[in-house]
Short mmCIF file of C-alpha atoms in Angstrom, two decimals:
data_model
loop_
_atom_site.label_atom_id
_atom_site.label_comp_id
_atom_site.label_asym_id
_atom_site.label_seq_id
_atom_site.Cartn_x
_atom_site.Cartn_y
_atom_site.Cartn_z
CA UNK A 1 98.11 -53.92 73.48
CA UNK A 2 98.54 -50.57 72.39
CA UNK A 3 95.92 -48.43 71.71
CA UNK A 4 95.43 -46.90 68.17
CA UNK A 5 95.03 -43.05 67.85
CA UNK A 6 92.09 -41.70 66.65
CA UNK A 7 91.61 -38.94 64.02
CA UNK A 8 89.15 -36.66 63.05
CA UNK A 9 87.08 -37.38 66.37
CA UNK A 10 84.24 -34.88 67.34
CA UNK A 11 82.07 -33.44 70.16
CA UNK A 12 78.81 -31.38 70.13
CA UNK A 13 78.00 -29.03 72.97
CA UNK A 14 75.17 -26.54 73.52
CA UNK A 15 77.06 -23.06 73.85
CA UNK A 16 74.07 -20.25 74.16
CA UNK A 17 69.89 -20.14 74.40
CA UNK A 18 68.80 -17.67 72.78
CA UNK A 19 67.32 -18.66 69.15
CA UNK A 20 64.03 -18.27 67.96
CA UNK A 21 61.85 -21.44 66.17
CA UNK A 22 62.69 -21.79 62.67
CA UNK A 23 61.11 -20.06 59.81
CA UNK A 24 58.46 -22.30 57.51
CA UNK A 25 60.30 -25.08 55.64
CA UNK A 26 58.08 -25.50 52.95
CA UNK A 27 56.81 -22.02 51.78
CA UNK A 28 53.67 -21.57 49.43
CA UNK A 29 54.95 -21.22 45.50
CA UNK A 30 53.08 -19.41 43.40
CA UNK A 31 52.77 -19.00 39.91
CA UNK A 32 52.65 -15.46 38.76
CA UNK A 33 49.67 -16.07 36.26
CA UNK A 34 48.33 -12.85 34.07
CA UNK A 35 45.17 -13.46 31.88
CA UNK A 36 45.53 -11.90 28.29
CA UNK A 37 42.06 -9.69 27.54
CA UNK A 38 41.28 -10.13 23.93
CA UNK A 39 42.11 -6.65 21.76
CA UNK A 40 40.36 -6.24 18.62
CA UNK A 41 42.04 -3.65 17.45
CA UNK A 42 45.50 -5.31 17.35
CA UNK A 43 47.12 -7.18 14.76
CA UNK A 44 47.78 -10.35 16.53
CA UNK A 45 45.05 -11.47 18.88
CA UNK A 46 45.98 -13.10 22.02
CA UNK A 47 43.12 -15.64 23.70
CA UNK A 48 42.14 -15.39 27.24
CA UNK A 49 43.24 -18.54 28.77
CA UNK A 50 41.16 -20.16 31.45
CA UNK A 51 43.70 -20.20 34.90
CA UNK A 52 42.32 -24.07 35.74
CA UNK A 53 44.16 -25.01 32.26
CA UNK A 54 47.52 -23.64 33.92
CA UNK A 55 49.12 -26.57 36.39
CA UNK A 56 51.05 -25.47 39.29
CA UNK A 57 54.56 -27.41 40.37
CA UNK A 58 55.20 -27.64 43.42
CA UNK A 59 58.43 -29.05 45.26
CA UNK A 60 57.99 -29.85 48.89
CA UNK A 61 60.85 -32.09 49.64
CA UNK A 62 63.72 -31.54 52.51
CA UNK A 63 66.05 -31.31 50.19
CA UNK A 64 64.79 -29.45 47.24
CA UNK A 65 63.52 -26.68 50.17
CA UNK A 66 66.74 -26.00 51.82
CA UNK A 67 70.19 -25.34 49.96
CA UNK A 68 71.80 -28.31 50.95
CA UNK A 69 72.29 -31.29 48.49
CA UNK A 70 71.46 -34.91 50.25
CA UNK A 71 73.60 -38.00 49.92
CA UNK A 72 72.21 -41.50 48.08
CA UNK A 73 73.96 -44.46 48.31
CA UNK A 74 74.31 -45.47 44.96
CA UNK A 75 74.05 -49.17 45.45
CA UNK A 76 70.70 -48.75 47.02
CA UNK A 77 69.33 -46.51 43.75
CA UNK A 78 67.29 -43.73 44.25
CA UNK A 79 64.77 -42.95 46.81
CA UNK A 80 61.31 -44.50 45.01
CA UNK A 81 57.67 -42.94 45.49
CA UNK A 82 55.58 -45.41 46.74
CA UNK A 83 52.29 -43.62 46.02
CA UNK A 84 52.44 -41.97 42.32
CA UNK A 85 54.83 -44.57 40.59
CA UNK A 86 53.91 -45.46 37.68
CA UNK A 87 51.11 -42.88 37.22
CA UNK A 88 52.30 -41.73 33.85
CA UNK A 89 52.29 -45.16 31.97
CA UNK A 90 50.29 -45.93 29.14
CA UNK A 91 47.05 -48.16 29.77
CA UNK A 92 46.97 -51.29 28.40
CA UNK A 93 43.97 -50.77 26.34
CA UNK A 94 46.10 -48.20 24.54
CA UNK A 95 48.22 -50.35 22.17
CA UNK A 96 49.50 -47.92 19.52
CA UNK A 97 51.64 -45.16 19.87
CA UNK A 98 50.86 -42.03 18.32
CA UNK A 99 52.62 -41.55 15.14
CA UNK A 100 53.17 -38.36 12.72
CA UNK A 101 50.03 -39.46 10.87
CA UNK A 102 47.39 -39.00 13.27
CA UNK A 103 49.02 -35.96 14.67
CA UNK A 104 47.34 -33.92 11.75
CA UNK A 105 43.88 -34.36 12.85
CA UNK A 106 42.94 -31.07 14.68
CA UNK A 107 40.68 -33.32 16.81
CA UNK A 108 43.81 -34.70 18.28
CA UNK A 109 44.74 -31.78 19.87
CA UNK A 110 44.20 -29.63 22.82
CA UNK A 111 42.47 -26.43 22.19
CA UNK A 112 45.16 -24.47 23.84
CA UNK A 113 47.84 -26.49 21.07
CA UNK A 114 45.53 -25.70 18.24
CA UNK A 115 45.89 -22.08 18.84
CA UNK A 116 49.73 -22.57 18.27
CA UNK A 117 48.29 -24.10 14.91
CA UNK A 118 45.35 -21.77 14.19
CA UNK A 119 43.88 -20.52 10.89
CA UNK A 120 46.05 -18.05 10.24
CA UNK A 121 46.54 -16.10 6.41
CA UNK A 122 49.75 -16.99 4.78
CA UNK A 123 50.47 -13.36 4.47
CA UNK A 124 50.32 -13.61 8.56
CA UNK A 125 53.43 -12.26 9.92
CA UNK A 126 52.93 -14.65 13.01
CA UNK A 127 52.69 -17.54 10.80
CA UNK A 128 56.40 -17.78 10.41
CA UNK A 129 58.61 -20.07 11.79
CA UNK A 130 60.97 -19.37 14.70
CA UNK A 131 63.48 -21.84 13.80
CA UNK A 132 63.81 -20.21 10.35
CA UNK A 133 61.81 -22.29 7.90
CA UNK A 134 58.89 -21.29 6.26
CA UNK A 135 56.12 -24.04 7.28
CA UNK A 136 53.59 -25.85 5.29
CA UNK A 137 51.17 -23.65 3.78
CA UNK A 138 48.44 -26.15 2.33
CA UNK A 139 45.31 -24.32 0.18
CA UNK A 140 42.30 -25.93 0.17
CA UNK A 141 43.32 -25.81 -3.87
CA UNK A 142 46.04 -28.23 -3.05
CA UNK A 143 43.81 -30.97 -0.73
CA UNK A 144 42.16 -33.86 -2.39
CA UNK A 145 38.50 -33.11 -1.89
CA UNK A 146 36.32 -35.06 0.78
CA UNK A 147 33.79 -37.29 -0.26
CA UNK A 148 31.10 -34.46 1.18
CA UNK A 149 32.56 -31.59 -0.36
CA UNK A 150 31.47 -30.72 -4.53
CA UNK A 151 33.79 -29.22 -7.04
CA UNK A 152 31.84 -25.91 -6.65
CA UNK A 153 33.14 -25.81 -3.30
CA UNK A 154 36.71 -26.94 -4.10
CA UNK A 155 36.49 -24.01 -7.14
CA UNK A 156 35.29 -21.31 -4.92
CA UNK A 157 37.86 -21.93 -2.56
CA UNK A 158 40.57 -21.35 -5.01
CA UNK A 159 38.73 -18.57 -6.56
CA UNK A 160 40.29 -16.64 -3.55
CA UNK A 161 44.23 -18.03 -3.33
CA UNK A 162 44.50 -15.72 -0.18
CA UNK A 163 42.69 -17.45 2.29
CA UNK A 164 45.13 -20.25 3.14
CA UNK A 165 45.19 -22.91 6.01
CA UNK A 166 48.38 -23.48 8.37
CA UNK A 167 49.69 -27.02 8.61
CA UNK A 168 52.26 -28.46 10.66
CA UNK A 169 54.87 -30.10 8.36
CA UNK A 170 56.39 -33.61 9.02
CA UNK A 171 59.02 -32.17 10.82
CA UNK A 172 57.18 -30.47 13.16
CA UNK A 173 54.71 -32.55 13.90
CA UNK A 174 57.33 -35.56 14.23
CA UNK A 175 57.50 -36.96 17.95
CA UNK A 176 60.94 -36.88 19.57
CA UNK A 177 62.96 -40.35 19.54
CA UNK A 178 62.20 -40.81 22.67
CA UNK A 179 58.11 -41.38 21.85
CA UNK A 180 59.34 -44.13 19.63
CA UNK A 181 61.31 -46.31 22.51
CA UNK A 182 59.27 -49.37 24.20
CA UNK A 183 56.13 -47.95 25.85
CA UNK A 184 56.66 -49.70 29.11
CA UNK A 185 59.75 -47.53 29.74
CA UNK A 186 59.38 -44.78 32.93
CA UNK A 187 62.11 -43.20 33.80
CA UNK A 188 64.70 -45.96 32.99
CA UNK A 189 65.71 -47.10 29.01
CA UNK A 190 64.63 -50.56 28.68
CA UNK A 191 66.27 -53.41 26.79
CA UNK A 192 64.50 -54.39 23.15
CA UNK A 193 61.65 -57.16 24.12
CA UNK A 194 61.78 -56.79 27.71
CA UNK A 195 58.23 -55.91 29.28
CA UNK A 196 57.71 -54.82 32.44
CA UNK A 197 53.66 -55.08 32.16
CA UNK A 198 53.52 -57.84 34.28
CA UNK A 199 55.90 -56.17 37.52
CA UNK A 200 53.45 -53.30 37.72
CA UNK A 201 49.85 -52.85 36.80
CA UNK A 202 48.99 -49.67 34.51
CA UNK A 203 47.40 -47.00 35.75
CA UNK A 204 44.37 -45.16 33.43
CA UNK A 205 45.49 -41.49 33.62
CA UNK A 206 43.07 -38.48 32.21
CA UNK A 207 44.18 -35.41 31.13
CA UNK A 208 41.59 -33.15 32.67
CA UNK A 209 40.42 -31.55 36.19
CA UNK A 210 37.83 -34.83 36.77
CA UNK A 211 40.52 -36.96 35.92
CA UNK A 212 43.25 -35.13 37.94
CA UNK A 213 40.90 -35.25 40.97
CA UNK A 214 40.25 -38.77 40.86
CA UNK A 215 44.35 -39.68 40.76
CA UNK A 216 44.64 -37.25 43.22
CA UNK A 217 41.74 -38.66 45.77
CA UNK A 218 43.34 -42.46 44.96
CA UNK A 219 46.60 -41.63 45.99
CA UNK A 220 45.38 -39.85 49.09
CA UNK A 221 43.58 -42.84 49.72
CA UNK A 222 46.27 -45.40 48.97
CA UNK A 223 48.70 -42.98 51.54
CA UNK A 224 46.14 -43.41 54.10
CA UNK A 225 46.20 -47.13 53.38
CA UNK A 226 50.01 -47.73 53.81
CA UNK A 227 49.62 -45.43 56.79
CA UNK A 228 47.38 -47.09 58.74
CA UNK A 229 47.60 -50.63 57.13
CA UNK A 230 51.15 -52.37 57.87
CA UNK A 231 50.48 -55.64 56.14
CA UNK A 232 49.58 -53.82 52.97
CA UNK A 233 52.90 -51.41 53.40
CA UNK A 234 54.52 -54.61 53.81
CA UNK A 235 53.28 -55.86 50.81
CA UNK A 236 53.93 -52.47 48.78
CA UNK A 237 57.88 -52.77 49.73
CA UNK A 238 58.16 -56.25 48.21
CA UNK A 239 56.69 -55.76 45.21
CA UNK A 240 58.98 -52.87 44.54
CA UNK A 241 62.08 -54.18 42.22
CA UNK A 242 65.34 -51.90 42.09
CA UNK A 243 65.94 -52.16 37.93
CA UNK A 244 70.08 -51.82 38.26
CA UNK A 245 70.61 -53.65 41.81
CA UNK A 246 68.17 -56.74 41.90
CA UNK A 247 69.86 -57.28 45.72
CA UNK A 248 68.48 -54.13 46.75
CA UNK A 249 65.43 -54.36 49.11
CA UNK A 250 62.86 -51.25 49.30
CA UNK A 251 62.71 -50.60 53.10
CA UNK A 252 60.44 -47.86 54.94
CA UNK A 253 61.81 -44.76 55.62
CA UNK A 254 61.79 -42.78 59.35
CA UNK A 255 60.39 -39.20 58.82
CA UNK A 256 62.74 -36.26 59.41
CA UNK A 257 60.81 -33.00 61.61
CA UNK A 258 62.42 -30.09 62.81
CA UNK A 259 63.35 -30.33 66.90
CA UNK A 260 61.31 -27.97 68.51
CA UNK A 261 62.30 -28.76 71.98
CA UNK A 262 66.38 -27.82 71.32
CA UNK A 263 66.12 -25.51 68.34
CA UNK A 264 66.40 -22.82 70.65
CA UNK A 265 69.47 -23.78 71.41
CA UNK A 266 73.10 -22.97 69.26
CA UNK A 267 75.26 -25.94 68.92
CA UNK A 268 78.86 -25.88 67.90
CA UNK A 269 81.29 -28.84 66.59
CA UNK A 270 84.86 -29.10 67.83
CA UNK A 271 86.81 -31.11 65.80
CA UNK A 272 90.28 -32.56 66.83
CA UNK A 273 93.04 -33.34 64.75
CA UNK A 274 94.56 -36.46 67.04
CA UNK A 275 93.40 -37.40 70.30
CA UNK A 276 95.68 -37.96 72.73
CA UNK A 277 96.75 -41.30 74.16
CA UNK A 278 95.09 -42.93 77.63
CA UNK A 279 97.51 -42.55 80.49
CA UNK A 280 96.27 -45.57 81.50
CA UNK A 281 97.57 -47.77 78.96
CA UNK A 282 101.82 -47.38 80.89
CA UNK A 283 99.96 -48.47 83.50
CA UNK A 284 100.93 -52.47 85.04
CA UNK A 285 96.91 -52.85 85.63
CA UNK A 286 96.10 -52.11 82.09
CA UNK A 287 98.50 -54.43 80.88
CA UNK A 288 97.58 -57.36 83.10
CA UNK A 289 93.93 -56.57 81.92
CA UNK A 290 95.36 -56.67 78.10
CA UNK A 291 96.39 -60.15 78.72
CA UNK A 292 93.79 -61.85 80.95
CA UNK A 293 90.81 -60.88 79.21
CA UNK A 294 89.65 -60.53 75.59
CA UNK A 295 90.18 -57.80 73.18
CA UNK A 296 86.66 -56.70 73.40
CA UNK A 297 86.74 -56.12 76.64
CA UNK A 298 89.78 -53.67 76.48
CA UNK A 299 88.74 -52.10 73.33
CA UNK A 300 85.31 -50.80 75.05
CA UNK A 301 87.36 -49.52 78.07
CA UNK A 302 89.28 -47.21 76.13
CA UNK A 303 86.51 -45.99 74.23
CA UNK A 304 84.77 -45.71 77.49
CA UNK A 305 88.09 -43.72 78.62
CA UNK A 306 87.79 -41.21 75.51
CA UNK A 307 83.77 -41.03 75.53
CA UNK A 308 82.69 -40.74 79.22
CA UNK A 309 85.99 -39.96 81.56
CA UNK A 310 87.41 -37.25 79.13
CA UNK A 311 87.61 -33.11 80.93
CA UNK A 312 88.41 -30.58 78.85
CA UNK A 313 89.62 -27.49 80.13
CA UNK A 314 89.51 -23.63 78.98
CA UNK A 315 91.87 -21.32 79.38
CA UNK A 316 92.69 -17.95 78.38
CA UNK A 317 96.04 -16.19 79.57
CA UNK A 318 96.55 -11.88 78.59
CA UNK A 319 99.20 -11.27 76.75
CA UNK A 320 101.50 -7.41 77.10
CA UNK A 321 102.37 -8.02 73.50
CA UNK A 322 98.94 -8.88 71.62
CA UNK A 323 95.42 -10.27 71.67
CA UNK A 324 94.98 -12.92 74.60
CA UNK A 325 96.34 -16.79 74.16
CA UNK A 326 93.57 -19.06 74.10
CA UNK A 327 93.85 -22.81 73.99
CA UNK A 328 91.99 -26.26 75.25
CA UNK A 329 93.70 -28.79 78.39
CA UNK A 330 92.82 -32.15 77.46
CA UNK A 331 92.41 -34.09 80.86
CA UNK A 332 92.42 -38.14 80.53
CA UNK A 333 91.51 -40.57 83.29
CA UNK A 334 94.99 -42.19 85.23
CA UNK A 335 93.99 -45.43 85.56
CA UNK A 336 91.94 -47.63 84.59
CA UNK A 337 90.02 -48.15 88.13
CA UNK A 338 89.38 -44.24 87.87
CA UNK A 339 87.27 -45.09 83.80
CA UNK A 340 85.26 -48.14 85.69
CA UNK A 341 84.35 -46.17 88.75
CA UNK A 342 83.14 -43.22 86.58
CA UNK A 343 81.20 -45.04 84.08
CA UNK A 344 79.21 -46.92 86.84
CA UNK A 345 78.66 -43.45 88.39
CA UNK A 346 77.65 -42.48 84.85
CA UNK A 347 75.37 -45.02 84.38
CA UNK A 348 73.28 -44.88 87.52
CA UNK A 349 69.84 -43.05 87.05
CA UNK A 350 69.34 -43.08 91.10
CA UNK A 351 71.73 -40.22 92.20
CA UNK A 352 70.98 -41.99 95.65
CA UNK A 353 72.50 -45.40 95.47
CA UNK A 354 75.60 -45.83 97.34
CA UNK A 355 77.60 -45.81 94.27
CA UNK A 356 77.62 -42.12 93.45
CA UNK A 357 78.27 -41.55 96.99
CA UNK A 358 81.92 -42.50 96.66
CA UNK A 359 83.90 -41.63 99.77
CA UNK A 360 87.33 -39.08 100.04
CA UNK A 361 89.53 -42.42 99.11
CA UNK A 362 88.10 -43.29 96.24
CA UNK A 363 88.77 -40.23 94.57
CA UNK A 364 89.05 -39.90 90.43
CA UNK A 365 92.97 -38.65 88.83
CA UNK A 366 92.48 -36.91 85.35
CA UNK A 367 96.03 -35.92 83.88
CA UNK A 368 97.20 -33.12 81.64
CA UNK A 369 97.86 -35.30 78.21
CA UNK A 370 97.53 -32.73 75.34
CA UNK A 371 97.19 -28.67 74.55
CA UNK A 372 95.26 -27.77 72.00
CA UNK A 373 94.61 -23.87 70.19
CA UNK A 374 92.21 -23.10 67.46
CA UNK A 375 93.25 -22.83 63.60
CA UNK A 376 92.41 -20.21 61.06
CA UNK A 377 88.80 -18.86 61.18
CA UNK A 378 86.57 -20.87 59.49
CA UNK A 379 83.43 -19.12 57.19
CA UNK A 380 80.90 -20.94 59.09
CA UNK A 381 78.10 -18.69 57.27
CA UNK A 382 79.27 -21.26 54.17
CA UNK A 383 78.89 -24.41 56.26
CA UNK A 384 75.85 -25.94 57.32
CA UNK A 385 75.54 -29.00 59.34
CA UNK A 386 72.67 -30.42 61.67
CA UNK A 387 72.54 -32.83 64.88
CA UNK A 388 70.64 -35.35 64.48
CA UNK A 389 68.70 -37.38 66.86
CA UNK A 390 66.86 -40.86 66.66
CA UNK A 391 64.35 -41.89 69.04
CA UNK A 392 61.38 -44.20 69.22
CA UNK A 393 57.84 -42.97 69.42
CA UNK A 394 55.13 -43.98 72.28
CA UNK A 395 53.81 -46.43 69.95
CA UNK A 396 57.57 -47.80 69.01
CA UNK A 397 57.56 -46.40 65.86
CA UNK A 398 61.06 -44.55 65.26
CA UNK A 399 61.41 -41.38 64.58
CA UNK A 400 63.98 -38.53 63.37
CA UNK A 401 64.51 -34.97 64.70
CA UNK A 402 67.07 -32.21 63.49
CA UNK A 403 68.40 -29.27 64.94
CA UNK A 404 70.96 -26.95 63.32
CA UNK A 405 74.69 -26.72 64.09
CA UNK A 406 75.43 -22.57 64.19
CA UNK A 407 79.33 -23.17 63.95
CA UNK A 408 82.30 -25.29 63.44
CA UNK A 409 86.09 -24.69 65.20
CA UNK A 410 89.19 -27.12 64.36
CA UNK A 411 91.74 -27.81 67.13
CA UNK A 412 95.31 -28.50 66.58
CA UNK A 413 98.25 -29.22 68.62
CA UNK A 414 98.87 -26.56 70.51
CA UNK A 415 102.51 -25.23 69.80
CA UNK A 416 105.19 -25.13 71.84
CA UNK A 417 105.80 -21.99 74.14
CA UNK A 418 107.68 -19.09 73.87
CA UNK A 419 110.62 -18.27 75.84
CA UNK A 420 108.95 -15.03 76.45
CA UNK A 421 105.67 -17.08 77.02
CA UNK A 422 107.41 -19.64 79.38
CA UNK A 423 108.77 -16.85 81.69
CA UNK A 424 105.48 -15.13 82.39
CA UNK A 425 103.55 -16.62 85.33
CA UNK A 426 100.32 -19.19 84.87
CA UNK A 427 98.83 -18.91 88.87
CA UNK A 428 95.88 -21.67 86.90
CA UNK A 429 98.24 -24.16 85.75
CA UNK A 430 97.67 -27.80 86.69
CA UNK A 431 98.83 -30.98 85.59
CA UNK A 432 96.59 -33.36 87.26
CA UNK A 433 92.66 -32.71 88.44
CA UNK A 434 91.29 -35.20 91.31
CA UNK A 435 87.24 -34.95 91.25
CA UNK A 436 85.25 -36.17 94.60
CA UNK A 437 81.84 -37.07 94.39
CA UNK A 438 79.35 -36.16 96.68
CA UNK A 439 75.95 -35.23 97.75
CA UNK A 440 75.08 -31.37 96.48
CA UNK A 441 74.86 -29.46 99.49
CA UNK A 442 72.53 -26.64 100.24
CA UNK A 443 75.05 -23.63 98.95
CA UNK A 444 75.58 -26.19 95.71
CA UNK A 445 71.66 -26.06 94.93
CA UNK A 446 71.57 -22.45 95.69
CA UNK A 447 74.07 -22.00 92.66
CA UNK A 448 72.85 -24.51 90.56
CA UNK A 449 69.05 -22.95 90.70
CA UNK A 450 70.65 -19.18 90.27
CA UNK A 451 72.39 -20.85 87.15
CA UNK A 452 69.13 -22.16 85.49
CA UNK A 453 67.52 -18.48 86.11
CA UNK A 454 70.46 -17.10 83.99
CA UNK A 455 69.77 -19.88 81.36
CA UNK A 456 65.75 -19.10 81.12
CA UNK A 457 62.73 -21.66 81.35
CA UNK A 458 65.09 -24.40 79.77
CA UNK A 459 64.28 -28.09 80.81
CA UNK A 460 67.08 -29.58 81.65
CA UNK A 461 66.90 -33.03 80.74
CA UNK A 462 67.23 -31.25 77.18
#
C-alpha cells in the first residue's frame, strides 16, 4: 500500500515570549452629541433636543470589533439571536397597518418629527423642499371647517392669506413598499397568506425610556434564564425554525475569550508545499504489516509517522558570495518499529515507567528525506490568523480560547546545489540522526533550568 502525499500540511510553534496582553476588544463608542441652544435672533430657530431622545448603537460582536470577516456556512443560515428575536414585530392587538391617511394627524407623530413638519410661513425659506418640489401649502381658507369652528373664524383666517400651515403631501407622507408587505415579515420576505403568528409569539414593544427599560430588564432576565436553566435552553433551540433550510437544527454555541495564559507568546505557521514520503514504507516490515492487518491500522501509523516521529532540522551555512543559505532537514522515522516505540514513549505521562527508559539497543533512526528553503517574503502585517484551542471547563462545559498567529513562512523544495555550493565544505551535514532515551542527568537539569531563566516565569506545561 502506498502511501498518498500530503499537501498543504502545517505546524505551529511558539518562537519568542515577549508580548504584552492584548488591548480591549470591545472599546466604549460614543456618540458625539451637541445640544442646539435656542437663538432668537436668528432666522431659523433650532430646538434644544433632550440627549435621552438620542439612541446610542452599539456593536459588540467578535467580528464586527476586529477587521477580520467570519465564515457562515450557508446551509446552516445565519447565526440567530436567541434573546431579542422577534422584538420588533407588531402585537397582535395591532391589526391595521398605518396607511397615508392617518399619517396626517399631528397626534400621530413624535414631537421631534413634527418639528420636521412645523408651522412654518409659506414665505419660509426653510419650508422648501430638498428634493425639489414645492410641498403642500394648505390655508386654513382652503380646509373644510370643523364642526367647532364658525364662519367668523374661517373668515378671519383668510382675512390674513399670509399665515399659512405646512402639510405633508401624499407623496411624502406615503410609507415605503416595504410597510405595505405582510406584517408578520422580520427580516425575511414572506410568501402571500403564509403567517408565521403561530411559530412565534409577538412581543408588545414601546417606543419610550419605560418601555425600553422593561425590554431591556426581560431580556436580561430571559439570558439569565437560558444561562442557568438547561431544560428551558433546550427548549428555546427547538422551537427555533431555519425559514430556507427546514433540516437545519439551532444548536448552542461555545463562547470564544482571548487566551491569557499563551498570549504572551508569538506563534508562527510553517506551511509545506509536499511532505515527504515515510522511509518506512520500502521497508519488508511495512509491507508485511500492509497485508496482515487492516487499512486502518496502517493508515494511523503513517499519520502517527508524520505527526509524532517527524525532526526537523535548521541550518544555516555563510556564503563568500552573498547573504547566508538558509534551509529546513526534514528527518523521518526508518522503520516502522522506530514510529511504535516513539509514540508509546510519547504517550506515557510517567517519565518513570520502564518504557521511556529504553536501553542503548533500542535506539530510534530518523533519515534525511527532504530539503526545504523559504519562498518570497510574505506581508504578514496583511495576514491575520489565530490558534485556536478547545477545551472543556471544570463543570464539562466546553469552551474556546484564541491566541494570535504573529507570522506566516511557506517552504518549498529546496533546490538543487550549486557546483560552487557542492564544493564548499558542510562539517554539520548528516544523513541519518539516531536519538537514545534516557534519564536527564544532573548536568542535563542544570541546562534545562538555566534555559527556563532565559525564557522568564513561563509555565511550561503551556
Amino acid at each position: 500500500m502506498a502511501p498518498q502525499k500530503k499537501i498543504g500540511s502545517e505546524f505551529i510553534y511558539p518562537i519568542k515570549y515577549y508580548n504584552d496582553l492584548p488591548p480591549v476588544q470591545y472599546p466604549p463608542k460614543l456618540l458625539p452629541v451637541t445640544q442646539e441652544i435656542n437663538n432668537s435672533d436668528s432666522k431659523f430657530e433650532k430646538p434644544s433636543l433632550p440627549l435621552d431622545s438620542i439612541s446610542e448603537y452599539e456593536v459588540t460582536t467578535l467580528e464586527e470589533a476586529l477587521p477580520y470577516s467570519a465564515l457562515v456556512d450557508s446551509e446552516l443560515g445565519m447565526p440567530l439571536d436567541l434573546i431579542s428575536m422577534g422584538l420588533f414585530d407588531l402585537s397582535e392587538n395591532q391589526s391595521e397597518i398605518p396607511t397615508s391617511q392617518n399619517l396626517n394627524n399631528p397626534a400621530k407623530f413624535d414631537k421631534t418629527d413634527l418639528y420636521l413638519l412645523g408651522n412654518k410661513s409659506a414665505t419660509d425659506k426653510a419650508s422648501i423642499n430638498l428634493s425639489g418640489q414645492n410641498p403642500a401649502i394648505v390655508t386654513s381658507a382652503m380646509m373644510p371647517p370643523a364642526k367647532n369652528q364658525t364662519v367668523s373664524n374661517t373668515n378671519s383666517s383668510t382675512s390674513n392669506p399670509s399665515k399659512s400651515t405646512f402639510h405633508p403631501s401624499n407623496s411624502q407622507t406615503s410609507l415605503p413598499s416595504s410597510f405595505s408587505r405582510n406584517r408578520n415579515q422580520f427580516g425575511l420576505l414572506m410568501k402571500p397568506g403564509q403567517d408565521n403568528s403561530a411559530k412565534r409569539p409577538f412581543s408588545d414593544f414601546e417606543d419610550s425610556v419605560h418601555g425600553q427599560k422593561k425590554v431591556i430588564n426581560q431580556m436580561m432576565e430571559e439570558s439569565f434564564k437560558i444561562l442557568w436553566d438547561q431544560g428551558y435552553k433546550k427548549r428555546k433551540l427547538e422551537s427555533l425554525r431555519n425559514p430556507t433550510n427546514p433540516r437545519a437544527k439551532a444548536v448552542d454555541i461555545i463562547p470564544l475569550f482571548p487566551n491569557k495564559k499563551i498570549w504572551q507568546n508569538k506563534y508562527s505557521i510553517f506551511t509545506f508545499d509536499e511532505l515527504p514520503t515515510l522511509p518506512l514504507t520500502d521497508s519488508e516490515d511495512f509491507k508485511e504489516l500492509s497485508n496482515n492487518r487492516p487499512n486502518e491500522d496502517v493508515q494511523k501509523l503513517l499519520d502517527s509517522g508524520y505527526n509524532s516521529c517527524s525532526l526537523l532540522r535548521p541550518r544555516e551555512q555563510p556564503t563568500s558570495f552573498g547573504n547566508n543559505v538558509i534551509w529546513v532537514e526534514y528527518f523521518l522515522p526508518e522503520s516502522q518499529k522506530s514510529v511504535i516505540q516513539l509514540d508509546k514513549k510519547l504517550a506515557s505521562s510517567d517519565f518513570g515507567k520502564s518504557v521511556f527508559n529504553a536501553t542503548e539497543h533500542e535506539n530510534l533512526d530518523f533519515k534525511l528525506t527532504k530539503e526545504y528553503e523559504f519562498s518570497s517574503n510574505i506581508l504578514n502585517s496583511k495576514q491575520d490568523f489565530y490558534l485556536l484551542s478547545i477545551k472543556k471547563n471544570p463543570d464539562n462545559t466546553p469552551a474556546a480560547y484564541y491566541c494570535p498567529i504573529k507570522s506566516r513562512f511557506i517552504l518549498k523544495k529546496r533546490k538543487p546545489r550549486t557546483k560552487l555550493q557542492s564544493e564548499s565544505k558542510d562539517p554539520m551535514a548528516v544523513s541519518l540522526i539516531s536519538v537514545s532515551f534516557r534519564s536527564p542527568n544532573d548536568t542535563d537539569l542544570d541546562k534545562e533550568s538555566i534555559a527556563w531563566k532565559e525564557l522568564g516565569t513561563l509555565d511550561p506545561n503551556l
